[in-house]
PDB file of C-alpha atoms in Angstrom:
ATOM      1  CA  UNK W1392     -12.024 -20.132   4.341  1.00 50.00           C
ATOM      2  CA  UNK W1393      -8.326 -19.258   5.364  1.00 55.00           C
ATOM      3  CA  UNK W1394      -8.592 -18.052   8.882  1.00 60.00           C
ATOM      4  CA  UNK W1395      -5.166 -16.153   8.267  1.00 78.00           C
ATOM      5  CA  UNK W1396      -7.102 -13.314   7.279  1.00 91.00           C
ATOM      6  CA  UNK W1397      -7.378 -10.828   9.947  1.00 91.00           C
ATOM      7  CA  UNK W1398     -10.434  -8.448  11.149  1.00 90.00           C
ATOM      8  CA  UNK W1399      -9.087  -5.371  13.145  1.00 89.00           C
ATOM      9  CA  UNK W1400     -12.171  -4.655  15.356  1.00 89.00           C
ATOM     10  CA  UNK W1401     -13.145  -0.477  16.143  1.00 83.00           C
ATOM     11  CA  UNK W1402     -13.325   0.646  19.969  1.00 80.00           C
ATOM     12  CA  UNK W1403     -15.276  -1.255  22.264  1.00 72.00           C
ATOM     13  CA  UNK W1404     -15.413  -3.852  19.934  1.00 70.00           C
ATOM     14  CA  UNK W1405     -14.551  -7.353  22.072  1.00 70.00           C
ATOM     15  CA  UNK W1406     -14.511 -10.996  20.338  1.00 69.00           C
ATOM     16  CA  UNK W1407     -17.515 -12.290  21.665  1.00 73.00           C
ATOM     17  CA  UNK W1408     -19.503  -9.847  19.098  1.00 72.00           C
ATOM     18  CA  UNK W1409     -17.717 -11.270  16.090  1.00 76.00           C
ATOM     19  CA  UNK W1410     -18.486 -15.255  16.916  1.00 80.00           C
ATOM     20  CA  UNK W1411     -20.275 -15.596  13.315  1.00 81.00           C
ATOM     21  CA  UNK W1412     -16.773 -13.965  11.543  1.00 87.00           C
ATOM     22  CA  UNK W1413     -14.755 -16.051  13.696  1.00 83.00           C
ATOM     23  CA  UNK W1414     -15.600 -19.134  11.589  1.00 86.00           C
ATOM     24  CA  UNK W1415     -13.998 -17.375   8.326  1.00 86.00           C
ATOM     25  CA  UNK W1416     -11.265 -14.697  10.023  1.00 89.00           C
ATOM     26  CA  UNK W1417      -8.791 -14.284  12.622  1.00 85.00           C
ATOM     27  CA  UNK W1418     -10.360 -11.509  15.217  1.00 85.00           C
ATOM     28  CA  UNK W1419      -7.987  -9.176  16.225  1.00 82.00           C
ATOM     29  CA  UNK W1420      -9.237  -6.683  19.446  1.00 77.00           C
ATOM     30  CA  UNK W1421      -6.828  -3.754  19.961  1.00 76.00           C
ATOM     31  CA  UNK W1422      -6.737  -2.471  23.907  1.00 72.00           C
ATOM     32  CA  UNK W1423      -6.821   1.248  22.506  1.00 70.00           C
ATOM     33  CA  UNK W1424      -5.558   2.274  26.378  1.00 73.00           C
ATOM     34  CA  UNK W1425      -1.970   0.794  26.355  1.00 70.00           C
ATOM     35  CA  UNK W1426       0.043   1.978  22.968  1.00 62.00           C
ATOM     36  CA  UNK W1427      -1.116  -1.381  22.022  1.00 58.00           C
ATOM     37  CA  UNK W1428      -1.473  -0.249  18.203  1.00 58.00           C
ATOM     38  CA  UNK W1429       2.259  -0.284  17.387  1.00 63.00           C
ATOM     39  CA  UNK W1430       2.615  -3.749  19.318  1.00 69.00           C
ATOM     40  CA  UNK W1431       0.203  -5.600  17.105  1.00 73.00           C
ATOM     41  CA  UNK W1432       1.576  -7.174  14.716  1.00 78.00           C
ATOM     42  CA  UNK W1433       0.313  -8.505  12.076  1.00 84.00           C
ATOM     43  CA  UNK W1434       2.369 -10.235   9.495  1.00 85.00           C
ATOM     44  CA  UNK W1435       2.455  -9.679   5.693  1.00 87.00           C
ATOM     45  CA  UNK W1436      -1.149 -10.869   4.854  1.00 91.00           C
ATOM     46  CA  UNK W1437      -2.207 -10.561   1.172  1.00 94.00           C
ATOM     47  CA  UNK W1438      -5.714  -9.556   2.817  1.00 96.00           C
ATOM     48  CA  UNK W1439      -6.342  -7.587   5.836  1.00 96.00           C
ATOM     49  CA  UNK W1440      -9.882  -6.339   7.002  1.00 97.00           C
ATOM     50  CA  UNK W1441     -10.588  -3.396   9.249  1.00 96.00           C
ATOM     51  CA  UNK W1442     -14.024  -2.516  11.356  1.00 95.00           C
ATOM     52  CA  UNK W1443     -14.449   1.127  12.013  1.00 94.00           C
ATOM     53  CA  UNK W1444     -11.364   2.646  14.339  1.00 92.00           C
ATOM     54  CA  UNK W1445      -9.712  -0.831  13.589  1.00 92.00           C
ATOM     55  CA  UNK W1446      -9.654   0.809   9.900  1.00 95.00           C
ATOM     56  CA  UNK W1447      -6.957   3.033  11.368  1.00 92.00           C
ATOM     57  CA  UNK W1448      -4.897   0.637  12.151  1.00 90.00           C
ATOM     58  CA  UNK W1449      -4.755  -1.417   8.728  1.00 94.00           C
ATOM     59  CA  UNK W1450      -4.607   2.135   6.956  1.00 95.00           C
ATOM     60  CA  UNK W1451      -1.582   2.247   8.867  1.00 91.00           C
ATOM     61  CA  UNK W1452      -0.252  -1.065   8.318  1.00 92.00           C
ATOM     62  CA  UNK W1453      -0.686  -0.950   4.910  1.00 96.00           C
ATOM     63  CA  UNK W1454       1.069   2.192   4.084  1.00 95.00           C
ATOM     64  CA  UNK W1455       4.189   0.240   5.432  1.00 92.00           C
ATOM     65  CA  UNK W1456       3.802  -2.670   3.881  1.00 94.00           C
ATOM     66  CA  UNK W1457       1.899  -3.909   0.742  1.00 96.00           C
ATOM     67  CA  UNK W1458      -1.313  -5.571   0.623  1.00 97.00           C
ATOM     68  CA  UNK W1459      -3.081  -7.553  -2.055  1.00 97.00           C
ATOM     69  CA  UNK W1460      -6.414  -6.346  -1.087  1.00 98.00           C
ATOM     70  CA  UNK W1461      -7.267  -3.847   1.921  1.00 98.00           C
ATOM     71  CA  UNK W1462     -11.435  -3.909   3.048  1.00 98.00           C
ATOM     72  CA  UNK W1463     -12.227  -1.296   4.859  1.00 99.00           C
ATOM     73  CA  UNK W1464     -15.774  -1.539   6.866  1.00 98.00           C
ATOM     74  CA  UNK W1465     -17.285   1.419   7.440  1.00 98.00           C
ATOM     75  CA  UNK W1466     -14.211   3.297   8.379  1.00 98.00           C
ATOM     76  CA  UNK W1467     -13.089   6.074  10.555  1.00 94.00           C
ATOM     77  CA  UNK W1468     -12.385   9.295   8.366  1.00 93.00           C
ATOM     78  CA  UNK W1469      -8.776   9.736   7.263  1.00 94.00           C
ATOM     79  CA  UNK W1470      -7.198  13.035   5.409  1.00 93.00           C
ATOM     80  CA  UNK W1471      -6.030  11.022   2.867  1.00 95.00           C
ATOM     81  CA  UNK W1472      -5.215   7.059   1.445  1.00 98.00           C
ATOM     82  CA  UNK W1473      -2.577   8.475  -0.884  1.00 97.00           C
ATOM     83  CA  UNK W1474      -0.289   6.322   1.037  1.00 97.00           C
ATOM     84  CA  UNK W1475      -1.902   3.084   0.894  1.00 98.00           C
ATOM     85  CA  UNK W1476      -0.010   0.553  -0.568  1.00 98.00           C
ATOM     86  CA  UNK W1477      -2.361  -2.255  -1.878  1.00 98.00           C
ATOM     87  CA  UNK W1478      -3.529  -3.875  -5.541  1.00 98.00           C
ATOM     88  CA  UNK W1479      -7.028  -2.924  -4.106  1.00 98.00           C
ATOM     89  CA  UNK W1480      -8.989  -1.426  -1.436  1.00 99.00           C
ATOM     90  CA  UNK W1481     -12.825  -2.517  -1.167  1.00 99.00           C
ATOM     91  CA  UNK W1482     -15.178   0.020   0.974  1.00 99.00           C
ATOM     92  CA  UNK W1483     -18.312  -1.931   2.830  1.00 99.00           C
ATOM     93  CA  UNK W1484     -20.823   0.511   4.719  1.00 98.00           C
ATOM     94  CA  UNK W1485     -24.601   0.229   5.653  1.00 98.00           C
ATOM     95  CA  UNK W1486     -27.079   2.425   4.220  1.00 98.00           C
ATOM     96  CA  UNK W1487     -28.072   3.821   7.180  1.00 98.00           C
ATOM     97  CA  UNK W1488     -24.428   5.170   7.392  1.00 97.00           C
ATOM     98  CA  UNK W1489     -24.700   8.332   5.751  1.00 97.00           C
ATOM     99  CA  UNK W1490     -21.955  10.213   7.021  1.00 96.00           C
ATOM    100  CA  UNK W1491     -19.661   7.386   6.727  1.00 97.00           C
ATOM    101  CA  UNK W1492     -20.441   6.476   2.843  1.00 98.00           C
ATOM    102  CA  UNK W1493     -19.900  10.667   2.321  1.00 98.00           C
ATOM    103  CA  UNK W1494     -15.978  10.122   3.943  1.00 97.00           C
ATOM    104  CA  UNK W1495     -15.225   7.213   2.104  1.00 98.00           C
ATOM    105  CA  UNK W1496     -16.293   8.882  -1.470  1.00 98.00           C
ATOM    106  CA  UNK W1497     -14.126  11.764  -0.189  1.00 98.00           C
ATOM    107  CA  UNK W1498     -11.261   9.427   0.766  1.00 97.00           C
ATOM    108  CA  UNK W1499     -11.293   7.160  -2.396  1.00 98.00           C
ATOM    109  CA  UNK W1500     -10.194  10.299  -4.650  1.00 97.00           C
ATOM    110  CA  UNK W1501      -6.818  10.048  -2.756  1.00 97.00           C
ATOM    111  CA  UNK W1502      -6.279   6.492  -3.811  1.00 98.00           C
ATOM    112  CA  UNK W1503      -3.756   5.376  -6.416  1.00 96.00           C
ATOM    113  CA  UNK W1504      -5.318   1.881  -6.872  1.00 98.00           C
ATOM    114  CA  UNK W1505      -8.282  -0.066  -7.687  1.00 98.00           C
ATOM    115  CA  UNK W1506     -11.151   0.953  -5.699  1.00 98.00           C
ATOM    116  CA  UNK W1507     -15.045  -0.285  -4.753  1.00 99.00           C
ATOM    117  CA  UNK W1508     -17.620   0.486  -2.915  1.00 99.00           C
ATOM    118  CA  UNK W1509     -20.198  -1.523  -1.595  1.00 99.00           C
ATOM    119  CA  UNK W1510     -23.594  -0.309   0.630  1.00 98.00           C
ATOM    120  CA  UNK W1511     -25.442  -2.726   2.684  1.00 98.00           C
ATOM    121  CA  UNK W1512     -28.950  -1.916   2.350  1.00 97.00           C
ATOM    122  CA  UNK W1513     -30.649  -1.830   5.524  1.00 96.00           C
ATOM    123  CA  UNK W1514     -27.287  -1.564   7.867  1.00 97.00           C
ATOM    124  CA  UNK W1515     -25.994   0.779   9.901  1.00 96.00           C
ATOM    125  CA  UNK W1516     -22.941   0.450  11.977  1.00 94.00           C
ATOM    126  CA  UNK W1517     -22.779  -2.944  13.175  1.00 92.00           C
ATOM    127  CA  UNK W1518     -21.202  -6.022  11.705  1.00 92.00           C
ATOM    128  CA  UNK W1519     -24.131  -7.948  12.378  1.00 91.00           C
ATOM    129  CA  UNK W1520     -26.912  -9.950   9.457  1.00 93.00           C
ATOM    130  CA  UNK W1521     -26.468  -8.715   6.180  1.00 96.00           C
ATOM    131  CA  UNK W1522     -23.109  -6.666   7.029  1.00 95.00           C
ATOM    132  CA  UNK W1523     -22.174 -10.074   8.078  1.00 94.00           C
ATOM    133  CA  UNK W1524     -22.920 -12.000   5.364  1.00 95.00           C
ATOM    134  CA  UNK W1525     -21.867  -9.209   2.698  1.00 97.00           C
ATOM    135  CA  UNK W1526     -18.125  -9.724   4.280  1.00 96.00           C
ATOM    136  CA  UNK W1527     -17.536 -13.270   3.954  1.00 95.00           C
ATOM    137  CA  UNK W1528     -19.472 -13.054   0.187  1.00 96.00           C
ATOM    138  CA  UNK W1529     -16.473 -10.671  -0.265  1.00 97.00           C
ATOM    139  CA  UNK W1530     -13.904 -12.240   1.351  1.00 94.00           C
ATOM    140  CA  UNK W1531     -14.782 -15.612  -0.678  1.00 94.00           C
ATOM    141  CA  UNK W1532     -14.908 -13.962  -4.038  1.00 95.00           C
ATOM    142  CA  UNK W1533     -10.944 -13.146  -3.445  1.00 93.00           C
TER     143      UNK W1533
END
């Protein structure tokens, strides 16, 4: 697995909760107190991941600069993706997520490229079992 993929992780997110994905991605914790957001920086990867706020932050990355494939995991609502600039963007979310899986239908009309999404049965809003393992099968089929 190339550990140059990055994981943007949501608020009050820390590492120490993503030790299984740290085997397969590069964890990436934003301090959402200090303007940290446009100080990341993150490169030109071909595939970036977000987790929940973190989502914002790729969304906003990758309307600046292209990316192969954009997975967003259960992400925070946006008013639009129009501006997305990717080959794909893949949706995860748990079933328990209702809310969520509503936005992201609503959200993947604005899209100008490939779309997917994918529900977790039995998962809620945690990266955690099956969420888990559902990422890195997706992440390895790339």
């Amino acid at each position: 697995m190339n550990k140059k993929i990055k994981i943007i992780i949501g608020l009050g997110q820390k590492r120490k909760h993503y030790r299984f994905l740290s085997k397969y991605l590069n964890i990436r914790e934003v301090d959402w107190n200090n303007g940290s957001l446009s100080k990341m920086r993150l490169g030109k990867p071909k595939i970036l991941v977000g987790f929940s706020l973190g989502c914002m932050v790729t969304i906003m990355h990758a309307e600046k600069y292209r990316v192969k494939t954009l997975i967003l995991c259960s992400p925070s609502p946006e008013e639009t993706l129009l501006r997305v600039k990717a080959d794909q963007v893949i949706f995860l979310v748990g079933e328990k997520e209702n809310w969520c899986l509503k936005e992201i239908k609503r959200m993947s009309r604005t899209l100008r490229c490939r779309y997917s999404i994918i529900v977790i049965r039995g998962a809620n809003h945690r990266i955690t079992g099956d969420y888990q393992k559902k990422l890195v099968e997706v992440i390895q089929s790339l």
